[in-house]
Coordinates of C-alpha atoms and ligand atoms in Angstrom, one line a residue:
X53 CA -10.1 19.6 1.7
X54 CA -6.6 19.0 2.5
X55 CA -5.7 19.6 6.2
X56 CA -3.6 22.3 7.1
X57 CA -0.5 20.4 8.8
X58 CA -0.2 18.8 5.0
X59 CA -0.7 22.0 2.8
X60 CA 2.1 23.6 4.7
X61 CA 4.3 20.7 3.5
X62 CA 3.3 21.1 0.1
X63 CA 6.5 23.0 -2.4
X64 CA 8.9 22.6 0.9
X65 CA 10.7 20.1 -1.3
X66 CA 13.8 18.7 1.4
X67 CA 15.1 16.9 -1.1
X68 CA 15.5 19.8 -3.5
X69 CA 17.5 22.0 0.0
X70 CA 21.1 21.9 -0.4
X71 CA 23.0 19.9 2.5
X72 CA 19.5 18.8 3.9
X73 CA 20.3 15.3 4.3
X74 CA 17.7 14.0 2.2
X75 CA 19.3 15.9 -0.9
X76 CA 22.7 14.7 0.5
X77 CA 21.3 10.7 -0.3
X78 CA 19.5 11.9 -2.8
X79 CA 22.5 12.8 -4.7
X80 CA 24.3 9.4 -3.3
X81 CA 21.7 7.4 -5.1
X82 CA 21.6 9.2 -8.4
X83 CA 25.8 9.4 -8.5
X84 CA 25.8 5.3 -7.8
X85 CA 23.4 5.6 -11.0
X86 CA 25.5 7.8 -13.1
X87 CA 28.5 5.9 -12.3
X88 CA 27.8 3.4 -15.0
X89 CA 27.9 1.1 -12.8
X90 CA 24.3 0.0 -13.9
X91 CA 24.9 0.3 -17.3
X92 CA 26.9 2.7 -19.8
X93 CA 24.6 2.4 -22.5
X94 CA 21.6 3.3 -20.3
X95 CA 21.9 6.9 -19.6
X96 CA 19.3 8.1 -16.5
X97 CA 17.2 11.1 -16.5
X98 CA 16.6 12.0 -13.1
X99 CA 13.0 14.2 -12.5
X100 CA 13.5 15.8 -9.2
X101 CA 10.3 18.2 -9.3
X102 CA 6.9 16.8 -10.3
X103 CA 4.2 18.4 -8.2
X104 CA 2.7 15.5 -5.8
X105 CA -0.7 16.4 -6.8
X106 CA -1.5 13.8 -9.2
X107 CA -4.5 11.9 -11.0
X108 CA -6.3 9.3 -9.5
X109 CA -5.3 7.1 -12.7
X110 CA -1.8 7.9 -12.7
X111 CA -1.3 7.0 -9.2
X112 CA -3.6 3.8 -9.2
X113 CA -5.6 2.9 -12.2
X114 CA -2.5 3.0 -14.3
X115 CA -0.9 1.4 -12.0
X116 CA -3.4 -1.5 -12.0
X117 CA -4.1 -1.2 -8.1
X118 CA -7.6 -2.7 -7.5
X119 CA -10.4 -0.8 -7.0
X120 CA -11.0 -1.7 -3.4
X121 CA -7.4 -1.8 -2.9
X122 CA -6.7 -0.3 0.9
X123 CA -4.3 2.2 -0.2
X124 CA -7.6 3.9 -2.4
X125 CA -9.1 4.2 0.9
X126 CA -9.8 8.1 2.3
X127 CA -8.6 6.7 5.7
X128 CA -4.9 6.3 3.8
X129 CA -4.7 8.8 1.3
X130 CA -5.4 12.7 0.9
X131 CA -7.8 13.8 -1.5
X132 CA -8.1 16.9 -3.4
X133 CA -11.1 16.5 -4.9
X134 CA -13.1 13.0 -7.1
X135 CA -9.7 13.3 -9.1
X136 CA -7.0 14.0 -7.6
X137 CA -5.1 12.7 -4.8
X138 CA -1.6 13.6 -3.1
X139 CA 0.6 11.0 -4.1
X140 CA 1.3 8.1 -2.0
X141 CA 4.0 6.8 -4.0
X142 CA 6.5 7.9 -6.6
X143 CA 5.6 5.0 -8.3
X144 CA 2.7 8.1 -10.1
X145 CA 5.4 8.8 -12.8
X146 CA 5.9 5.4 -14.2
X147 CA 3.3 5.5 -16.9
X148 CA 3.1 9.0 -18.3
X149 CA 7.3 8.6 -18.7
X150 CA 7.0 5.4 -20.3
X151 CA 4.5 6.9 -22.9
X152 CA 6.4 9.5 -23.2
X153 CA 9.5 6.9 -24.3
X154 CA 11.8 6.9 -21.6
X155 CA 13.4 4.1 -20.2
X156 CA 16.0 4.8 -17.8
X157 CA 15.2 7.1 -15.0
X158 CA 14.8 7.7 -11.4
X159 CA 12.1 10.1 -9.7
X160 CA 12.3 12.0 -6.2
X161 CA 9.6 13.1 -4.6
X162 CA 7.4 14.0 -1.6
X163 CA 4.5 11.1 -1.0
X164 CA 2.1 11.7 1.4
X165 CA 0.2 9.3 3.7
X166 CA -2.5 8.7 6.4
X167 CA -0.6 6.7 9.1
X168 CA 0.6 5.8 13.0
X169 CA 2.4 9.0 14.9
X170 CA 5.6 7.2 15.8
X171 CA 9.9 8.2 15.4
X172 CA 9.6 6.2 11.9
X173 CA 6.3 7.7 10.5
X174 CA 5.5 10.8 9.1
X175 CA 2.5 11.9 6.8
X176 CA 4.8 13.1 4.5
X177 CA 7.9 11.8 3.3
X178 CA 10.2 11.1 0.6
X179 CA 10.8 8.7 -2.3
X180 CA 12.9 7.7 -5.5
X181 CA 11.6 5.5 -8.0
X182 CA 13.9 3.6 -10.8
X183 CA 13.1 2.3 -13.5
X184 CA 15.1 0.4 -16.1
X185 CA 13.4 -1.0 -19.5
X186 CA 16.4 -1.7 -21.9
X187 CA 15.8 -1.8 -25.8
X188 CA 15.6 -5.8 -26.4
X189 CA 18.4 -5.0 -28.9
X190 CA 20.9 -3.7 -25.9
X191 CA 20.2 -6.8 -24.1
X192 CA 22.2 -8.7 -26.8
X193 CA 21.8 -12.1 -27.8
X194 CA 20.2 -13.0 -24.7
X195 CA 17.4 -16.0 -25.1
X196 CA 15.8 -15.0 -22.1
X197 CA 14.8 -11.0 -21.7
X198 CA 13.3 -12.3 -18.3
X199 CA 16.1 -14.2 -16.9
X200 CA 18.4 -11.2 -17.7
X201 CA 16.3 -8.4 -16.3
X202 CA 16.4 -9.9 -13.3
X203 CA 19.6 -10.7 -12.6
X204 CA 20.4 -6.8 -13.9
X205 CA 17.5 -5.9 -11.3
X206 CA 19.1 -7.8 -8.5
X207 CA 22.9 -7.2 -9.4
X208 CA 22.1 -3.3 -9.6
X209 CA 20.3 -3.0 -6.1
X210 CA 22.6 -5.3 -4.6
X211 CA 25.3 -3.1 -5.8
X212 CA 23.1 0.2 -4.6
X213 CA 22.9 -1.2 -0.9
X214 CA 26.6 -1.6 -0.5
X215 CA 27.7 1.4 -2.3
X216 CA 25.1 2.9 0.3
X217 CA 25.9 0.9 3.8
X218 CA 29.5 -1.1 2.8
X219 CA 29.8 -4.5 2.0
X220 CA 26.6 -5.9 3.9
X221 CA 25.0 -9.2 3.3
X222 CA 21.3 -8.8 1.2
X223 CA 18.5 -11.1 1.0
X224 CA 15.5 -11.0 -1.2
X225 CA 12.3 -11.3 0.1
X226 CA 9.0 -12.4 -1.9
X227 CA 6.5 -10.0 -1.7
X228 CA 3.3 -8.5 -3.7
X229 CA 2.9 -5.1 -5.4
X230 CA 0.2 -4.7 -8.2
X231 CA 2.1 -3.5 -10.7
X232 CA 5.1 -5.4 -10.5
X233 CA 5.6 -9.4 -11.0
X234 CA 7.4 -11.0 -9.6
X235 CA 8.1 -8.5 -6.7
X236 CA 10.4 -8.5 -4.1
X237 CA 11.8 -6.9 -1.0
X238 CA 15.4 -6.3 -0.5
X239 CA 16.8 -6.2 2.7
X240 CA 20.1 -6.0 4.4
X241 CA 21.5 -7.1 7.4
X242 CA 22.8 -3.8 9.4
X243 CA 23.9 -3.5 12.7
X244 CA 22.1 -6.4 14.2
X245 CA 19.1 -6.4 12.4
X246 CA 17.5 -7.3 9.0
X247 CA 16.8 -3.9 7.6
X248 CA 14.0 -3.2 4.9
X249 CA 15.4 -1.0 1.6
X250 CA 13.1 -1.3 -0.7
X251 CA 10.4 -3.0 -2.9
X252 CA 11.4 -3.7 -6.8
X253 CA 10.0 -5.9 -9.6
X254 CA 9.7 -6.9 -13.0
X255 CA 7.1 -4.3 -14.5
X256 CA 4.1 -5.8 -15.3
X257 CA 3.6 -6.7 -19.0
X258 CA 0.5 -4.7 -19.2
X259 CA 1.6 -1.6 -18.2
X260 CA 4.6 -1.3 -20.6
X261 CA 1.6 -2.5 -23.3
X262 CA -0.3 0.2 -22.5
X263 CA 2.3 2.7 -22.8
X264 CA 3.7 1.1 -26.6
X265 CA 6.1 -1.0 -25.0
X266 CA 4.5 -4.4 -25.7
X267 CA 7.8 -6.5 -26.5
X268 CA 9.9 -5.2 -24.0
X269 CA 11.0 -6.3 -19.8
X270 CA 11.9 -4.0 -17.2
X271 CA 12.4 -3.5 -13.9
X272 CA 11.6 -1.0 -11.6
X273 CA 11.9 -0.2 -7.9
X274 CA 11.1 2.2 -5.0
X275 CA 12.6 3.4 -1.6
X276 CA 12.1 6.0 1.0
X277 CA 14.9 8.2 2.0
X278 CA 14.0 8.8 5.3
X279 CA 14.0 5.3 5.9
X280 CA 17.5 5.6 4.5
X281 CA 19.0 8.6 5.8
X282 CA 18.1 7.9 9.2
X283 CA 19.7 4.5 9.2
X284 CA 23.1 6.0 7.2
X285 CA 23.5 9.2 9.4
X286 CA 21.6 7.3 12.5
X287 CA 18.8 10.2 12.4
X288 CA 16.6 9.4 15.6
X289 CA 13.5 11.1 15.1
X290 CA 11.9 11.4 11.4
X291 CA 10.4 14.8 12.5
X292 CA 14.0 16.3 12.2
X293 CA 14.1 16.2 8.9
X294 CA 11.7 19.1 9.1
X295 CA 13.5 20.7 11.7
X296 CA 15.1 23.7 11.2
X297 CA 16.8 24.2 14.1
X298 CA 21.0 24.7 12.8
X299 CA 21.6 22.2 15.5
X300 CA 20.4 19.6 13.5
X301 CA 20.9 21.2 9.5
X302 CA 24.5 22.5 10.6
X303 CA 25.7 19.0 11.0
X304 CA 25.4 18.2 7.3
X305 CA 26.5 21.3 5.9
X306 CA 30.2 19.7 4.9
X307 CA 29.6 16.5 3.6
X308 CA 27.0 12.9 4.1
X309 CA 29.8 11.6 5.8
X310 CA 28.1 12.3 9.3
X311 CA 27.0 10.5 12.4
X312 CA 24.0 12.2 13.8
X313 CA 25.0 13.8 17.1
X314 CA 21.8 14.3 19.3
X315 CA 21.5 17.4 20.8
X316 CA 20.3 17.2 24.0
X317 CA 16.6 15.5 24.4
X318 CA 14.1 17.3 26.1
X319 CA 11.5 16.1 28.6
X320 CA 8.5 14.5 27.1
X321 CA 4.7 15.0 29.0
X322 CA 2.7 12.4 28.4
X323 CA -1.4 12.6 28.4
X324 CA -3.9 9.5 27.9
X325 CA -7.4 10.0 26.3
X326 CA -10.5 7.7 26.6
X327 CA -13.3 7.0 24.4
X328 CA -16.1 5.0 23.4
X329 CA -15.9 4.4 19.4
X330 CA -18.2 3.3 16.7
X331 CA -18.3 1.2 14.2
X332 CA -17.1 3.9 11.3
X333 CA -14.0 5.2 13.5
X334 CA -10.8 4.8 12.1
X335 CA -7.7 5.1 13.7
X336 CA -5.9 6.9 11.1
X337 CA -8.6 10.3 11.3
X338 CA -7.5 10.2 15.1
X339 CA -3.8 10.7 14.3
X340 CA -4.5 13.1 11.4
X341 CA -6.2 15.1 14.2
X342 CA -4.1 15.1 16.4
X343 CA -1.3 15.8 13.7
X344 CA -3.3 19.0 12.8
X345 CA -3.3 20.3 16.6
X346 CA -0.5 19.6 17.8
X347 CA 2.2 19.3 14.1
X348 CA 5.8 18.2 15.6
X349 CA 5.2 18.7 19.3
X350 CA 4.1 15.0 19.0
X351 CA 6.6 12.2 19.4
X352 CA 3.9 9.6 19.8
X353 CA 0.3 8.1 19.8
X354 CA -0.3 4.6 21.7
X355 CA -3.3 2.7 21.9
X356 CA -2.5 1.3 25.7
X357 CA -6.1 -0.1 26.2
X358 CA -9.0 -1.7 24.1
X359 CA -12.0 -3.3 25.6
X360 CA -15.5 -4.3 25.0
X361 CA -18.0 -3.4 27.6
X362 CA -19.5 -6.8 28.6
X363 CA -23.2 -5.4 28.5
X364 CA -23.4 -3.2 26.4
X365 CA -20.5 -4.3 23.6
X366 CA -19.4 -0.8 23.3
X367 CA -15.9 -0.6 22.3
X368 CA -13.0 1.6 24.8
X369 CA -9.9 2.8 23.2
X370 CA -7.7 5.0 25.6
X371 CA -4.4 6.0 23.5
X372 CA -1.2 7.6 25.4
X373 CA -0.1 10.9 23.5
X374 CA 3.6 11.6 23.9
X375 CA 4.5 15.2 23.7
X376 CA 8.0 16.3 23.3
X377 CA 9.4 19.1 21.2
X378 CA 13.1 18.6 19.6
X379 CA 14.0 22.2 20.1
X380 CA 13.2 23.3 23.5
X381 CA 11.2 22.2 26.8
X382 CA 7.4 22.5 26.3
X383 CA 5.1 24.0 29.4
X384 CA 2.7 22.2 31.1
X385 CA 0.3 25.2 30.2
X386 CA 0.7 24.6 26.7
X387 CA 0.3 21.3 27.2
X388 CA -2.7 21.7 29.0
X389 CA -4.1 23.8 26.2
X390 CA -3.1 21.5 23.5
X391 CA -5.0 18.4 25.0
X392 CA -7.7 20.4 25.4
X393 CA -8.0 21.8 21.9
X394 CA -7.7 17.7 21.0
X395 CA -10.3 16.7 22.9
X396 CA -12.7 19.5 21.5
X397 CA -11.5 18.2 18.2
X398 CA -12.1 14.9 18.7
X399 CA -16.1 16.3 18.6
X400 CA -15.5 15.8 14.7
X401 CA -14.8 11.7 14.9
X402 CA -17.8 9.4 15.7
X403 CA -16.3 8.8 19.1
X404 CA -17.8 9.7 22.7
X405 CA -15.5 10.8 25.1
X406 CA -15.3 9.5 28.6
Ligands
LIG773 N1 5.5 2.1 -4.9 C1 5.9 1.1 -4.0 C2 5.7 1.6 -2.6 O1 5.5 2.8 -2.4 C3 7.4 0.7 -4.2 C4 7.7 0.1 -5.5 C5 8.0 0.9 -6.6 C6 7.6 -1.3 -5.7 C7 8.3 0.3 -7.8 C8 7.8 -1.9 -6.9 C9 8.2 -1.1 -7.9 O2 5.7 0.9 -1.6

């Protein structure tokens, strides 16, 4: 059963709302790939509306994640039922396009994920895949399909971070996915900081095997938009995007040229919780919780202490729970109320109170 907080988020679609600023990069991304820029004779198709309930093999097994891979787990993702699962990643697609014989396209959708309640996390949120397989006959007299797709892979997000940020310098991280090899991070250096845009790589042989493409090398890639958008248009809190407050949605309503200007920032209450866990609590069912009781009145959840009773080896976790609305000043009565309706909840995890 899929919690309620999530099934509301289900066919909201941001990036599909004109002048939400997720459809604003949205269409920044798929212009830079329409430009030619990439490649003239490699049309995209851009799929903007898959639903997000997907197969279990399309969103793993095809996708050769491990069985016991973490992101499987029911602490990370929502599942519908023995089958299905709310995709994590856009990444879902890749396959049944590919047997379907396209090679050039990019995918938006929603993902959704178990994870921390923080400004940069959300359960839901928003991603566009790319992929890029050219016919080996497009890639000319080229000796070395490998070679070239990468230097096409790297060239082409390269290109995609500067026509997104300016002229900033990129570096290329090594890094791991299952169905890509080799994989990499991009990142770019922005305002002080080495900033995280996306993870890419050579498909992995065996997929394009299994879908009929056994001769050919391609690359693919994935990003969040959030991530994005709130970097570009300096987007404090990733629960605005959901906001529909004109104060916020007004500010993009004439172009994705725009600096985020915070309206003012209401007080935040703050309220700790204690309890004893056991051995089969997970973090991630505690946030979910508190996600489902309390939806965007949450700014944050802290775990401030953690300690083992020297006797008896229990384990303490005491989290701080940061309340603050982005529309209005919230009442210490409903507050109150909302704490306690957590705390009753928390009845459900394999926790004891203290
Ligand atoms: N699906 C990966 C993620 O969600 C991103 C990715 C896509 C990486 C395509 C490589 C290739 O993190």
């Amino acid at each position: 059963m899929l919690p309620s907080n999530i099934v509301d988020k289900i066919g909201k679609n941001l990036h599909l709302q004109s002048r939400h600023p997720l459809n604003w990069i949205k269409h920044k991304i798929q212009n830079y790939f329409q430009s030619g820029k990439v490649s003239s004779l490699t049309p995209f198709i851009f799929h903007d509306g898959f639903a997000p309930q997907v197969s279990i093999k399309d969103n793993f097994d095809s996708l050769l994640i491990p069985a016991d891979h973490v992101s499987r787990s029911h602490k990370d993702t929502f599942y519908i039922d023995d089958d299905t699962v709310l995709r994590t990643h856009t990444s879902a697609h890749q396959n049944q396009l590919l047997r379907q014989g396209e090679r050039y396209f990019l995918v938006t959708g929603d993902v959704y994920r178990r994870d921390t309640v923080d400004a940069t996390h959300y359960p839901v949120f928003h991603q566009m895949e790319g992929v890029w397989v050219p016919r080996l006959k497009d890639l000319g007299a080229f000796t070395d399909p490998q070679k070239e797709v990468t230097k096409h892979l790297h060239a082409t997000l390269e290109g995609l971070a500067k026509y997104l940020f300016g002229n900033v310098e990129c570096r290329w991280v090594d890094c791991y996915f299952p169905f890509t090899a080799p994989s990499w991070e991009l990142e770019i250096f922005f305002n002080g900081d080495w900033l995280e845009v996306l993870g890419c790589g050579l498909i992995e042989k065996k997929i394009l095997e299994n879908n009929g493409m056994p001769d050919d090398v391609g690359w693919a890639f994935g990003l969040g938009l959030e991530r994005l958008a709130m970097v570009l248009f300096q987007i404090p809190d990733i629960r605005l995007f959901w906001s529909e407050d004109p104060r916020f949605l007004n500010q993009f309503q004439d172009s994705a040229d725009v600096i985020f200007k915070p309206y003012s920032k209401h007080p935040c209450v703050t309220k700790d919780i204690s309890f004893w866990i056991s051995s089969d609590y997970h973090e991630n069912d505690f946030y979910q919780l508190i996600r489902e009781a309390a939806e965007d009145l949450i700014e944050e959840v802290k775990l401030i202490d953690n300690f083992q009773h020297p006797k008896t080896k229990q384990i303490n976790h005491t989290y701080r729970i940061i309340y603050r609305s982005m529309d209005r000043t919230l009442t210490n009565e409903e507050i109150n109320n909302l704490q306690e309706v957590i705390r009753q909840k928390t009845q459900e995890l394999p926790i004891e109170l203290r």
